[in-house]
Short mmCIF file of C-alpha atoms in Angstrom, two decimals:
data_model
loop_
_atom_site.label_atom_id
_atom_site.label_comp_id
_atom_site.label_asym_id
_atom_site.label_seq_id
_atom_site.Cartn_x
_atom_site.Cartn_y
_atom_site.Cartn_z
CA MET K 25 -23.53 -19.28 -45.06
CA LYS K 26 -23.91 -17.20 -41.89
CA GLN K 27 -21.08 -17.78 -39.44
CA VAL K 28 -18.69 -16.15 -37.00
CA THR K 29 -15.05 -17.10 -37.42
CA GLY K 30 -12.50 -16.70 -34.64
CA VAL K 31 -8.74 -17.22 -34.51
CA ALA K 32 -6.77 -18.22 -31.42
CA PRO K 33 -3.07 -17.51 -32.13
CA SER K 34 -1.91 -19.76 -29.28
CA GLY K 35 -3.16 -21.51 -26.19
CA SER K 36 -1.59 -18.99 -23.82
CA MET K 37 -0.46 -15.45 -24.45
CA GLY K 38 3.27 -15.07 -24.10
CA SER K 39 4.06 -18.66 -25.01
CA GLY K 40 4.71 -17.67 -28.63
CA TYR K 41 3.21 -19.10 -31.79
CA ASN K 42 3.94 -20.14 -35.34
CA ILE K 43 3.88 -16.91 -37.36
CA GLU K 44 3.35 -18.60 -40.72
CA SER K 45 0.40 -20.60 -39.34
CA PHE K 46 -1.05 -17.40 -37.89
CA LYS K 47 -0.76 -15.66 -41.26
CA ARG K 48 -2.60 -18.56 -42.90
CA ALA K 49 -5.33 -18.42 -40.24
CA MET K 50 -5.72 -14.68 -40.86
CA SER K 51 -6.07 -15.34 -44.59
CA LEU K 52 -9.34 -17.17 -43.83
CA SER K 53 -11.08 -13.83 -43.09
CA PRO K 54 -11.80 -14.20 -39.36
CA ASP K 55 -14.25 -11.94 -37.55
CA PHE K 56 -12.11 -11.61 -34.43
CA ILE K 57 -8.88 -12.67 -32.74
CA GLY K 58 -9.18 -14.07 -29.21
CA GLN K 59 -6.45 -14.86 -26.71
CA ASP K 60 -6.42 -16.29 -23.22
CA ALA K 61 -3.64 -14.78 -21.09
CA GLY K 62 -3.98 -16.37 -17.65
CA SER K 63 -5.10 -19.20 -15.41
CA THR K 64 -4.99 -20.67 -11.92
CA ASP K 65 -2.82 -23.44 -13.42
CA MET K 66 0.35 -21.60 -12.43
CA GLY K 67 -0.53 -21.91 -8.75
CA PRO K 68 -1.31 -19.51 -5.91
CA TYR K 69 2.01 -17.61 -5.96
CA TYR K 70 0.97 -15.41 -8.89
CA TYR K 71 -2.31 -14.57 -7.18
CA GLY K 72 -0.83 -13.81 -3.79
CA ALA K 73 2.22 -11.96 -5.11
CA ASP K 74 0.11 -10.31 -7.84
CA LYS K 75 2.68 -10.92 -10.56
CA PRO K 76 2.47 -12.20 -14.15
CA PHE K 77 3.67 -15.71 -14.94
CA LEU K 78 5.97 -14.75 -17.83
CA PRO K 79 8.41 -11.89 -18.44
CA GLU K 80 6.86 -8.75 -19.89
CA SER K 81 8.90 -9.19 -23.06
CA ALA K 82 7.02 -12.43 -23.85
CA TYR K 83 3.61 -10.76 -23.62
CA ARG K 84 4.84 -7.76 -25.59
CA ARG K 85 6.02 -9.87 -28.52
CA ASP K 86 2.70 -11.71 -28.89
CA LEU K 87 0.71 -8.50 -28.45
CA GLU K 88 2.65 -6.72 -31.18
CA ILE K 89 1.80 -9.42 -33.71
CA MET K 90 -1.86 -9.76 -32.69
CA LEU K 91 -2.57 -6.03 -32.53
CA ALA K 92 -1.00 -5.36 -35.94
CA ALA K 93 -2.97 -8.23 -37.50
CA ALA K 94 -6.28 -7.19 -35.90
CA ARG K 95 -6.00 -3.55 -36.94
CA THR K 96 -4.91 -4.46 -40.47
CA ALA K 97 -7.97 -6.72 -40.81
CA ARG K 98 -10.18 -4.21 -38.96
CA ILE K 99 -11.50 -6.89 -36.61
CA PRO K 100 -11.72 -6.91 -32.79
CA LEU K 101 -8.94 -8.27 -30.59
CA LEU K 102 -10.15 -9.82 -27.30
CA ILE K 103 -7.70 -10.72 -24.52
CA GLY K 104 -8.89 -12.29 -21.27
CA SER K 105 -7.21 -12.91 -17.88
CA ALA K 106 -4.56 -10.29 -18.55
CA THR K 107 -2.05 -11.27 -17.33
CA THR K 108 -2.15 -14.53 -15.34
CA ASN K 109 -4.39 -13.68 -12.38
CA GLY K 110 -6.30 -10.85 -14.08
CA SER K 111 -5.98 -8.42 -11.15
CA ARG K 112 -6.12 -4.65 -11.44
CA GLN K 113 -2.33 -4.41 -11.34
CA THR K 114 -1.65 -6.99 -14.05
CA LEU K 115 -4.53 -5.60 -16.12
CA ASP K 116 -2.94 -2.16 -15.95
CA GLN K 117 0.35 -3.68 -17.07
CA MET K 118 -1.30 -5.11 -20.18
CA VAL K 119 -3.07 -1.83 -20.91
CA ARG K 120 0.28 -0.06 -20.70
CA LEU K 121 1.73 -2.57 -23.20
CA VAL K 122 -1.24 -1.91 -25.50
CA HIS K 123 -0.52 1.83 -25.44
CA GLU K 124 3.20 1.32 -26.01
CA THR K 125 2.55 -1.08 -28.88
CA ALA K 126 -0.06 1.19 -30.44
CA ARG K 127 2.37 4.11 -30.21
CA SER K 128 5.15 2.17 -31.92
CA GLN K 129 2.76 0.97 -34.66
CA LYS K 130 0.95 4.33 -34.95
CA GLN K 131 -2.42 2.66 -34.39
CA SER K 132 -5.77 4.21 -33.49
CA PHE K 133 -8.76 2.34 -32.05
CA LYS K 134 -11.43 2.21 -29.34
CA LEU K 135 -10.15 0.37 -26.28
CA ALA K 136 -12.31 -1.32 -23.64
CA VAL K 137 -10.74 -2.30 -20.32
CA ILE K 138 -12.79 -4.67 -18.13
CA ASN K 139 -11.81 -4.87 -14.48
CA ALA K 140 -12.25 -8.18 -12.60
CA GLU K 141 -10.67 -7.38 -9.23
CA ILE K 142 -13.26 -7.33 -6.47
CA ASP K 143 -13.45 -4.50 -3.98
CA LYS K 144 -13.05 -6.17 -0.58
CA THR K 145 -15.64 -3.96 1.13
CA TYR K 146 -18.13 -4.96 -1.57
CA LEU K 147 -17.26 -8.64 -1.10
CA LYS K 148 -17.63 -8.49 2.67
CA GLY K 149 -21.03 -6.90 2.12
CA LYS K 150 -21.98 -9.82 -0.11
CA ILE K 151 -20.96 -12.28 2.61
CA ALA K 152 -22.97 -10.35 5.19
CA SER K 153 -26.09 -10.25 3.02
CA HIS K 154 -25.94 -13.72 1.42
CA GLY K 155 -24.32 -15.71 4.22
CA ALA K 156 -21.70 -18.35 3.51
CA LEU K 157 -20.58 -18.48 -0.11
CA GLU K 158 -20.28 -21.95 -1.60
CA SER K 159 -16.69 -23.22 -1.57
CA ILE K 160 -15.33 -25.21 -4.49
CA GLY K 161 -11.94 -25.78 -2.88
CA PRO K 162 -10.99 -24.40 0.55
CA GLU K 163 -12.48 -26.16 3.57
CA ALA K 164 -12.75 -22.95 5.59
CA ALA K 165 -15.67 -20.60 5.05
CA LEU K 166 -15.01 -17.26 3.40
CA THR K 167 -15.14 -14.63 6.14
CA ALA K 168 -14.32 -10.94 6.42
CA GLU K 169 -11.03 -11.95 8.04
CA SER K 170 -10.05 -14.33 5.23
CA VAL K 171 -10.97 -11.69 2.66
CA ASP K 172 -8.62 -9.20 4.33
CA ALA K 173 -5.87 -11.83 4.62
CA ALA K 174 -5.91 -12.60 0.90
CA GLY K 175 -4.07 -10.72 -1.79
CA PRO K 176 -6.08 -9.35 -4.72
CA ILE K 177 -9.36 -11.23 -5.16
CA VAL K 178 -10.71 -11.56 -8.68
CA ALA K 179 -13.98 -12.82 -10.12
CA GLN K 180 -14.05 -14.92 -13.27
CA MET K 181 -16.25 -13.12 -15.79
CA GLY K 182 -18.36 -14.82 -18.41
CA MET K 183 -19.04 -13.69 -21.97
CA GLU K 184 -21.47 -10.89 -21.09
CA PRO K 185 -18.92 -8.12 -20.30
CA PHE K 186 -17.13 -8.90 -23.59
CA MET K 187 -20.49 -8.73 -25.40
CA SER K 188 -21.20 -5.33 -23.84
CA ALA K 189 -17.83 -4.01 -24.96
CA LEU K 190 -18.26 -5.37 -28.47
CA ASP K 191 -21.77 -3.93 -28.66
CA ALA K 192 -20.31 -0.54 -27.67
CA GLY K 193 -17.95 -0.71 -30.65
CA ALA K 194 -14.69 -1.63 -28.93
CA ASP K 195 -11.89 -2.59 -31.31
CA VAL K 196 -9.57 -3.94 -28.60
CA ILE K 197 -10.81 -5.49 -25.36
CA ILE K 198 -8.41 -6.13 -22.49
CA ALA K 199 -10.10 -7.97 -19.63
CA GLY K 200 -9.10 -9.11 -16.19
CA ARG K 201 -9.83 -12.65 -15.03
CA ALA K 202 -12.17 -14.31 -17.51
CA CYS K 203 -13.47 -17.78 -18.21
CA ASP K 204 -11.32 -19.03 -21.10
CA ASP K 205 -14.12 -20.07 -23.45
CA ALA K 206 -16.07 -16.85 -22.83
CA VAL K 207 -13.43 -14.84 -24.70
CA PHE K 208 -14.25 -16.78 -27.87
CA ALA K 209 -17.99 -17.24 -27.35
CA ALA K 210 -18.85 -13.56 -26.86
CA MET K 211 -19.02 -12.48 -30.50
CA PRO K 212 -20.96 -15.51 -31.81
CA VAL K 213 -23.56 -15.19 -29.03
CA LEU K 214 -23.79 -11.41 -29.54
CA ARG K 215 -24.61 -12.11 -33.20
CA GLY K 216 -27.35 -14.54 -32.26
CA PHE K 217 -25.65 -17.92 -32.48
CA ASP K 218 -26.30 -20.73 -30.01
CA ARG K 219 -24.68 -20.27 -26.60
CA GLY K 220 -23.87 -23.95 -26.08
CA LEU K 221 -22.18 -24.34 -29.47
CA SER K 222 -20.34 -21.03 -29.03
CA LEU K 223 -18.98 -22.00 -25.62
CA HIS K 224 -17.96 -25.47 -26.82
CA CYS K 225 -16.15 -23.91 -29.78
CA GLY K 226 -14.51 -21.52 -27.32
CA LYS K 227 -13.37 -24.49 -25.26
CA ILE K 228 -11.54 -25.87 -28.30
CA LEU K 229 -10.09 -22.52 -29.35
CA GLU K 230 -8.80 -21.45 -25.94
CA CYS K 231 -5.96 -23.98 -26.03
CA ALA K 232 -5.41 -23.56 -29.78
CA GLY K 233 -3.21 -26.32 -31.21
CA LEU K 234 -3.72 -28.71 -28.28
CA SER K 235 -6.81 -29.90 -30.16
CA ALA K 236 -4.78 -30.70 -33.28
CA ILE K 237 -2.45 -33.48 -34.38
CA PRO K 238 0.42 -33.06 -33.70
CA TYR K 239 -0.41 -31.33 -30.40
CA ASP K 240 1.21 -27.91 -30.07
CA LEU K 241 0.15 -25.07 -27.76
CA GLY K 242 1.88 -22.60 -30.06
CA GLU K 243 -0.11 -23.52 -33.17
CA PRO K 244 -3.11 -21.30 -34.04
CA MET K 245 -6.64 -22.70 -34.27
CA VAL K 246 -9.58 -21.46 -36.35
CA GLY K 247 -13.21 -21.93 -35.29
CA ARG K 248 -16.42 -21.22 -37.19
CA VAL K 249 -19.75 -21.07 -35.34
CA ARG K 250 -22.83 -21.60 -37.50
CA SER K 251 -26.56 -22.02 -36.87
CA ASP K 252 -26.54 -25.69 -35.82
CA HIS K 253 -22.86 -26.63 -35.53
CA PHE K 254 -19.31 -25.37 -35.31
CA GLU K 255 -16.15 -26.38 -37.11
CA VAL K 256 -12.50 -26.21 -36.06
CA GLU K 257 -9.31 -26.56 -38.08
CA PRO K 258 -5.63 -25.80 -37.37
CA GLY K 259 -3.99 -22.73 -38.84
CA ASN K 260 -1.05 -24.89 -39.88
CA ALA K 261 -1.80 -26.58 -43.21
CA ASP K 262 0.30 -29.59 -42.16
CA TYR K 263 -1.70 -30.14 -38.96
CA ARG K 264 -5.16 -31.67 -38.64
CA CYS K 265 -8.08 -31.90 -36.29
CA THR K 266 -9.66 -35.32 -35.82
CA THR K 267 -12.80 -36.40 -34.05
CA VAL K 268 -10.61 -37.97 -31.37
CA SER K 269 -8.36 -34.92 -30.89
CA VAL K 270 -11.32 -32.53 -30.62
CA ALA K 271 -13.44 -34.82 -28.46
CA SER K 272 -10.52 -35.52 -26.13
CA HIS K 273 -9.87 -31.81 -25.64
CA SER K 274 -13.56 -31.39 -24.84
CA LEU K 275 -12.75 -33.44 -21.71
CA TYR K 276 -9.85 -31.17 -20.77
CA GLU K 277 -9.87 -29.71 -17.25
CA ARG K 278 -13.17 -31.15 -16.09
CA SER K 279 -14.31 -33.76 -13.59
CA ASP K 280 -17.44 -34.72 -15.54
CA PRO K 281 -17.13 -35.92 -19.15
CA TYR K 282 -20.38 -34.25 -20.20
CA LEU K 283 -20.95 -31.20 -18.01
CA GLN K 284 -18.79 -28.10 -17.82
CA ALA K 285 -19.78 -25.49 -15.28
CA GLY K 286 -19.05 -21.84 -15.98
CA PRO K 287 -20.34 -18.37 -15.17
CA GLY K 288 -24.12 -18.48 -15.24
CA GLY K 289 -24.68 -22.13 -16.03
CA ILE K 290 -23.48 -25.45 -17.39
CA ASN K 291 -22.54 -26.46 -20.91
CA ASN K 292 -23.96 -29.92 -21.54
CA LEU K 293 -22.10 -32.11 -24.06
CA THR K 294 -24.18 -35.24 -23.45
CA HIS K 295 -25.54 -35.14 -27.00
CA ALA K 296 -22.49 -33.63 -28.70
CA ARG K 297 -21.45 -35.37 -31.90
CA PHE K 298 -18.08 -35.10 -33.63
CA GLU K 299 -17.86 -35.56 -37.41
CA GLN K 300 -14.79 -35.55 -39.66
CA ARG K 301 -15.79 -33.05 -42.35
CA ASP K 302 -12.47 -33.29 -44.23
CA PRO K 303 -8.97 -34.54 -43.30
CA ARG K 304 -8.21 -31.34 -41.32
CA THR K 305 -11.61 -30.16 -40.07
CA VAL K 306 -14.05 -31.45 -37.45
CA ARG K 307 -17.72 -30.48 -37.21
CA VAL K 308 -19.48 -30.56 -33.81
CA THR K 309 -23.22 -30.55 -33.11
CA GLY K 310 -25.47 -31.06 -30.10
CA SER K 311 -23.82 -28.92 -27.39
CA THR K 312 -26.39 -27.15 -25.21
CA PHE K 313 -26.20 -24.51 -22.49
CA VAL K 314 -28.29 -24.92 -19.34
CA PRO K 315 -28.54 -21.62 -17.40
CA ASP K 316 -28.46 -21.53 -13.61
CA ASP K 317 -31.45 -20.16 -11.75
CA GLN K 318 -29.01 -17.82 -10.01
CA TYR K 319 -26.06 -16.37 -11.94
CA ARG K 320 -22.85 -16.93 -9.98
CA VAL K 321 -19.20 -16.11 -10.61
CA LYS K 322 -16.13 -17.84 -9.23
CA LEU K 323 -13.91 -15.88 -6.87
CA GLU K 324 -10.16 -16.55 -6.74
CA GLY K 325 -7.55 -15.35 -4.27
CA ALA K 326 -4.54 -16.53 -2.27
CA GLU K 327 -3.12 -15.75 1.15
CA HIS K 328 0.48 -15.56 2.33
CA VAL K 329 1.51 -18.53 4.51
CA GLY K 330 5.24 -17.94 4.99
CA TYR K 331 8.50 -18.36 3.11
CA ARG K 332 9.72 -21.43 1.23
CA SER K 333 13.21 -22.90 0.95
CA ILE K 334 14.23 -26.13 -0.76
CA VAL K 335 17.17 -28.51 -1.07
CA ILE K 336 17.44 -30.78 -4.12
CA VAL K 337 19.49 -33.97 -3.88
CA GLY K 338 19.99 -37.07 -5.97
CA ILE K 339 20.08 -40.53 -4.37
CA ARG K 340 21.44 -43.59 -6.17
CA ASP K 341 22.43 -45.73 -3.19
CA SER K 342 20.11 -48.74 -3.53
CA ILE K 343 20.24 -49.46 0.20
CA MET K 344 19.29 -45.90 1.13
CA ILE K 345 16.48 -45.97 -1.44
CA GLU K 346 15.09 -49.15 0.10
CA GLN K 347 15.25 -47.52 3.55
CA LEU K 348 14.08 -44.06 2.45
CA ASP K 349 10.84 -44.06 4.48
CA TYR K 350 12.82 -45.00 7.58
CA VAL K 351 15.36 -42.23 6.92
CA ILE K 352 12.68 -39.58 6.29
CA GLU K 353 10.87 -40.49 9.49
CA HIS K 354 14.13 -40.25 11.42
CA VAL K 355 15.10 -36.83 10.05
CA ARG K 356 11.55 -35.55 10.55
CA GLU K 357 11.75 -36.48 14.23
CA ARG K 358 15.11 -34.70 14.53
CA ALA K 359 13.71 -31.59 12.85
CA GLU K 360 10.74 -31.68 15.21
CA GLU K 361 13.09 -31.79 18.20
CA ARG K 362 15.18 -28.92 16.88
CA PHE K 363 12.53 -26.53 15.52
CA GLY K 364 9.20 -27.57 17.07
CA ILE K 365 7.68 -27.97 13.62
CA SER K 366 4.22 -29.07 14.76
CA ARG K 367 4.04 -26.43 17.48
CA GLU K 368 5.15 -23.61 15.21
CA GLY K 369 2.99 -24.62 12.23
CA ILE K 370 6.04 -25.21 10.02
CA HIS K 371 5.54 -27.17 6.80
CA LEU K 372 8.22 -29.80 6.08
CA MET K 373 7.77 -32.01 3.04
CA PHE K 374 9.76 -34.60 1.07
CA ARG K 375 9.08 -35.30 -2.62
CA ALA K 376 10.81 -38.45 -3.88
CA TYR K 377 10.73 -38.08 -7.67
CA GLY K 378 11.21 -41.43 -9.35
CA ARG K 379 9.21 -43.15 -6.62
CA ASP K 380 6.09 -41.18 -5.61
CA GLY K 381 7.03 -37.52 -6.02
CA VAL K 382 3.98 -36.80 -8.17
CA MET K 383 1.28 -39.05 -6.70
CA GLY K 384 2.45 -39.19 -3.09
CA ALA K 385 0.32 -41.52 -0.96
CA MET K 386 -1.91 -42.25 -3.98
CA GLU K 387 0.96 -43.84 -5.93
CA PRO K 388 -0.19 -47.40 -6.79
CA ASP K 389 3.26 -48.79 -7.66
CA ARG K 390 5.12 -48.26 -4.40
CA HIS K 391 6.48 -51.81 -4.57
CA ILE K 392 8.78 -50.84 -7.46
CA VAL K 393 12.28 -49.93 -6.25
CA PRO K 394 13.77 -47.27 -8.53
CA LYS K 395 17.42 -47.08 -9.56
CA GLU K 396 17.70 -43.45 -8.49
CA ILE K 397 15.59 -40.78 -6.80
CA GLY K 398 15.51 -37.00 -7.06
CA LEU K 399 14.56 -35.82 -3.59
CA VAL K 400 13.20 -32.32 -2.94
CA ILE K 401 13.19 -31.25 0.70
CA GLU K 402 10.85 -28.32 1.25
CA ALA K 403 10.18 -26.13 4.28
CA VAL K 404 7.70 -23.27 4.69
CA ALA K 405 8.25 -21.18 7.80
CA ALA K 406 7.57 -17.71 9.16
CA THR K 407 10.83 -16.27 7.82
CA GLN K 408 13.08 -17.07 4.88
CA ASP K 409 16.07 -17.59 7.16
CA LEU K 410 14.18 -20.10 9.29
CA ALA K 411 12.93 -22.01 6.24
CA THR K 412 16.48 -22.29 4.92
CA ALA K 413 17.79 -23.33 8.32
CA ILE K 414 15.22 -26.13 8.50
CA VAL K 415 15.97 -27.61 5.08
CA MET K 416 19.73 -27.33 5.64
CA PHE K 417 19.47 -29.04 9.03
CA THR K 418 17.22 -31.74 7.58
CA ARG K 419 19.63 -32.26 4.70
CA GLY K 420 22.57 -32.57 7.08
CA VAL K 421 20.85 -35.16 9.26
CA MET K 422 19.83 -37.10 6.17
CA GLN K 423 23.32 -36.93 4.68
CA HIS K 424 24.75 -38.74 7.71
CA ALA K 425 21.73 -40.77 8.81
CA ASP K 426 22.22 -44.29 10.17
CA TYR K 427 19.90 -46.85 8.59
CA PRO K 428 19.76 -50.65 8.31
CA GLY K 429 22.34 -52.04 5.89
CA ILE K 430 24.31 -48.78 5.59
CA LEU K 431 27.78 -49.23 4.08
CA THR K 432 29.15 -45.70 4.33
CA THR K 433 28.45 -42.69 6.52
CA ALA K 434 28.67 -40.13 3.70
CA GLY K 435 28.47 -39.85 -0.06
CA ASN K 436 24.95 -41.24 -0.31
CA MET K 437 23.43 -38.00 -1.64
CA ALA K 438 24.53 -35.91 -4.63
CA TYR K 439 23.88 -32.16 -4.93
CA PRO K 440 23.25 -30.57 -8.34
CA PHE K 441 23.55 -27.01 -7.01
CA SER K 442 25.69 -25.00 -4.62
CA PRO K 443 24.55 -23.45 -2.35
CA PHE K 444 22.52 -26.43 -1.23
CA GLY K 445 19.75 -24.43 0.44
CA ILE K 446 17.71 -22.48 -2.13
CA PRO K 447 15.46 -19.70 -0.79
CA VAL K 448 12.39 -19.69 -3.04
CA GLY K 449 10.65 -16.69 -1.50
CA PRO K 450 7.09 -16.03 -0.28
CA ALA K 451 4.68 -18.98 -0.24
CA TYR K 452 0.93 -18.75 -0.78
CA ARG K 453 -2.14 -20.97 -0.80
CA PHE K 454 -5.52 -20.56 -2.44
CA SER K 455 -7.87 -19.38 0.30
CA VAL K 456 -10.59 -17.86 -1.89
CA TYR K 457 -12.17 -20.26 -4.36
CA HIS K 458 -15.87 -19.66 -3.87
CA LEU K 459 -19.03 -18.96 -5.88
CA MET K 460 -20.63 -15.55 -5.48
CA PRO K 461 -24.22 -14.77 -6.61
CA VAL K 462 -24.66 -11.59 -8.66
CA ALA K 463 -27.76 -9.72 -9.75
CA THR K 464 -26.51 -9.33 -13.33
CA PRO K 465 -23.58 -10.89 -15.23
CA ASP K 466 -21.91 -7.45 -15.50
CA GLU K 467 -22.40 -6.51 -11.83
CA CYS K 468 -18.78 -6.68 -10.70
CA PHE K 469 -17.02 -6.09 -14.03
CA PRO K 470 -16.93 -2.34 -14.75
CA ILE K 471 -15.84 -1.35 -18.27
CA HIS K 472 -13.69 1.68 -19.04
CA TYR K 473 -13.59 2.98 -22.61
CA GLU K 474 -10.96 5.18 -24.16
CA THR K 475 -9.89 6.27 -27.61
CA VAL K 476 -6.31 5.34 -28.40
CA THR K 477 -4.79 7.58 -31.07
CA TYR K 478 -1.14 7.67 -32.15
#
């Protein structure tokens, strides 16, 4: 039976994975190994600061295992979004790790490096020629000024640059920012299999064991794309895929249960069907790809907004908890008097974990009075010293605040750390999250080839 088989060692490079499960997955004769290595999930800091999410040692360990396995099996290794934001700097870091690993393992292969960082002059030319780019997040329009204010700006590539590299004979492909499922769909589509099925299979593979029972990001997943369906099964013989586990992950990270937008079009799962082929394997049919009239790629970037400091306190005084909104309003007014927060554009926020720290104003159960609260006081200001001064002042006012029913003037807040004020460092926000039209899918993703020999 004609098929393309892919293995995803884990749902995120650097998070580690079950070596025995990976060995079993490799025993199933895969055609390639794919690995996602980044995301916007980690927040804007890693985009603005241009730093990887995990220590280099974590990426190195996973790379050593994947590269050795891929070269032993003589199959391609594809890594996308290297590492985290997929910028030129983090891409170069991963390429360096590839060279160091290849040297230590005495490996030789053809390497393809696909850049995803956008030249800002090129981007400003796009804005000038196409007008406003569609925003899928920020309220403000993308302008030449906002482009210059952002850190590295990357575009999220689809499967086409990977297909070009594979077609050119690359054994190892290291790519900047890439759509997760594209990493896994590239080889099946290059070999003539259906784009919709390939992308849907890629969607399941990109988070590996999160589509299995038990759920585990560090468990490998195997996918097989065939002419009219695909199948997925865990690498771990003691784990299983079910119609529910696979269908539920098909809903992962999307606002519409049927439609998933990506570079160049939408994958439509309206007619997808999930069938239990055996106790561990699920077969999926009916996924279809609907191409856009105009191919567009998503741009991502973050701008620096100041410096963040926090104070973390625990509150178990039932009276203070009942009066917490009153106390926060009081200390906010005092901070406004002292620092001119509104005038200076300073961000001051309170997160009451145990009450509404996650949902904030959308919390539906505000009538429930918790036994204790973990309160995070956060300030973002122009300098680190000012941010720390604001949270320390706010903490002090709160520590000795007068509120209805108070029984004691101190001892109402407990501190897990000393010093109380914790300088977090630079703060960023996503300012570039827009769709950019391109003439071809490869337009802004140049590929560099080199022969690695050690």
